[in-house]
Amino acid sequence: MATTPTSPGRAVDDQLLSVLDDWQVAIVANDADRIGSYMADEWIMVSENGMTTAEQFLAFVRSGDLTHSAMQRVGEPRIRYHGDLALLTTRATNTAHYQGIRYDADEWTTDAFRRVDGRWRCLLTQITAVRK
């Protein structure tokens, strides 16, 4: 795993990756409350479709319009720390269903996490589709 000299250490890297993995499990469970517990209130996702707020994303999940049946990170992640801010970049695959239509994705994601009171919460997710 790529870390910097400012890395707090492997234990913190593992903790952050565990948070990401648990968040992905919550997304596949389509549990809006659990998904939201990993997001800061100001979380946004930036993709080719523009910006989506936490409120919008969670509303799609609650309505059943957006579900996921698979999601996992693949490959080696890259983590950079800046005080209590961590930038985690990894490749992820997922299968989403939006309004009944299946979408299979292979994406690079960068998540900005902030540690508050010992807990990592995501501030921003940037998604870039893998070019095939």
Coordinates of C-alpha atoms in Angstrom, one line a residue:
M1 CA 0.0 0.0 0.0
A2 CA 1.3 3.4 -0.9
T3 CA 1.6 5.7 2.2
T4 CA 3.6 8.8 2.9
P5 CA 6.1 9.5 5.7
T6 CA 3.3 11.4 7.4
S7 CA 1.3 8.2 7.6
P8 CA 0.2 7.6 11.2
G9 CA 1.1 3.9 10.6
R10 CA -0.3 0.7 9.2
A11 CA -2.9 0.3 12.0
V12 CA -4.5 3.6 10.9
D13 CA -4.3 2.6 7.2
D14 CA -6.1 -0.6 8.1
Q15 CA -8.7 1.2 10.2
L16 CA -9.4 3.6 7.3
L17 CA -9.7 0.7 4.8
S18 CA -12.0 -1.1 7.2
V19 CA -14.2 1.9 7.3
L20 CA -14.3 2.0 3.5
D21 CA -15.0 -1.7 3.3
D22 CA -17.8 -1.5 5.9
W23 CA -19.3 1.5 4.0
Q24 CA -19.4 -0.6 0.9
V25 CA -21.2 -3.4 2.8
A26 CA -23.8 -0.9 3.9
I27 CA -24.3 0.3 0.3
V28 CA -24.8 -3.3 -0.9
A29 CA -27.3 -3.8 2.0
N30 CA -29.2 -0.7 0.7
D31 CA -29.4 0.6 4.2
A32 CA -29.7 4.3 3.9
D33 CA -29.1 5.0 7.7
R34 CA -26.0 2.8 7.8
I35 CA -24.7 4.4 4.5
G36 CA -25.3 7.9 5.9
S37 CA -23.4 7.1 9.1
Y38 CA -20.2 7.0 7.1
M39 CA -20.8 10.4 5.5
A40 CA -20.3 13.9 6.9
D41 CA -23.3 16.1 6.6
E42 CA -21.6 18.0 3.8
W43 CA -20.6 14.9 1.8
I44 CA -20.9 15.2 -2.0
M45 CA -20.2 12.7 -4.8
V46 CA -18.7 14.1 -8.0
S47 CA -19.1 12.0 -11.1
E48 CA -19.7 12.4 -14.8
N49 CA -23.3 13.3 -13.8
G50 CA -22.3 16.3 -11.7
M51 CA -22.6 16.6 -8.0
T52 CA -24.9 14.6 -5.7
T53 CA -25.4 15.6 -2.1
A54 CA -25.7 13.1 0.8
E55 CA -29.3 14.0 1.1
Q56 CA -30.0 13.3 -2.6
F57 CA -28.1 10.0 -2.6
L58 CA -29.7 8.7 0.6
A59 CA -33.2 9.7 -0.8
F60 CA -32.5 7.6 -3.9
V61 CA -31.6 4.7 -1.7
R62 CA -34.6 5.1 0.7
S63 CA -37.0 5.3 -2.3
G64 CA -35.6 2.1 -3.7
D65 CA -34.8 3.9 -7.0
L66 CA -31.1 3.2 -6.4
T67 CA -29.9 -0.2 -5.1
H68 CA -26.5 -2.0 -5.2
S69 CA -26.1 -5.7 -5.5
A70 CA -22.2 -5.7 -5.5
M71 CA -19.4 -3.4 -4.6
Q72 CA -15.8 -4.0 -3.7
R73 CA -12.4 -2.4 -4.0
V74 CA -9.8 -4.0 -6.2
G75 CA -6.1 -3.5 -6.4
E76 CA -3.8 -1.6 -4.1
P77 CA -5.2 1.6 -2.5
R78 CA -3.2 4.8 -2.1
I79 CA -3.6 6.8 1.1
R80 CA -2.3 10.2 1.9
Y81 CA -2.7 12.0 5.2
H82 CA -2.9 15.7 5.9
G83 CA -3.4 16.0 9.7
D84 CA -6.9 14.6 10.4
L85 CA -7.7 14.5 6.7
A86 CA -7.0 11.4 4.6
L87 CA -7.3 11.0 0.9
L88 CA -7.9 7.4 -0.1
T89 CA -7.8 6.5 -3.8
T90 CA -8.7 3.0 -5.0
R91 CA -10.3 1.1 -7.9
A92 CA -13.7 -0.3 -7.2
T93 CA -16.2 -2.3 -9.1
N94 CA -19.9 -2.3 -8.4
T95 CA -23.3 -3.3 -9.8
A96 CA -26.0 -0.7 -9.3
H97 CA -29.6 -0.7 -10.2
Y98 CA -31.3 2.7 -10.9
Q99 CA -35.0 2.7 -11.5
G100 CA -34.7 -1.0 -12.4
I101 CA -31.9 -0.7 -14.9
R102 CA -28.6 -2.5 -14.1
Y103 CA -25.3 -0.6 -14.3
D104 CA -22.0 -2.4 -14.0
A105 CA -19.2 0.0 -13.1
D106 CA -15.4 -0.2 -12.9
E107 CA -14.2 3.1 -11.4
W108 CA -11.4 4.9 -9.7
T109 CA -12.6 6.6 -6.6
T110 CA -11.0 9.1 -4.3
D111 CA -12.6 9.7 -0.9
A112 CA -11.7 12.5 1.4
F113 CA -12.1 11.4 5.0
R114 CA -11.8 13.5 8.1
R115 CA -11.2 12.0 11.5
V116 CA -13.5 13.6 14.1
D117 CA -13.5 12.3 17.7
G118 CA -11.6 9.2 16.6
R119 CA -14.0 8.3 13.8
W120 CA -13.5 8.6 10.0
R121 CA -16.3 10.2 8.0
C122 CA -16.3 10.9 4.3
L123 CA -16.5 14.5 3.1
L124 CA -16.3 13.9 -0.6
T125 CA -16.2 11.1 -3.1
Q126 CA -14.8 11.6 -6.6
I127 CA -15.6 8.9 -9.2
T128 CA -13.8 8.4 -12.5
A129 CA -14.8 5.6 -14.9
V130 CA -12.0 3.3 -15.9
R131 CA -11.3 3.6 -19.6
K132 CA -11.7 0.2 -21.3

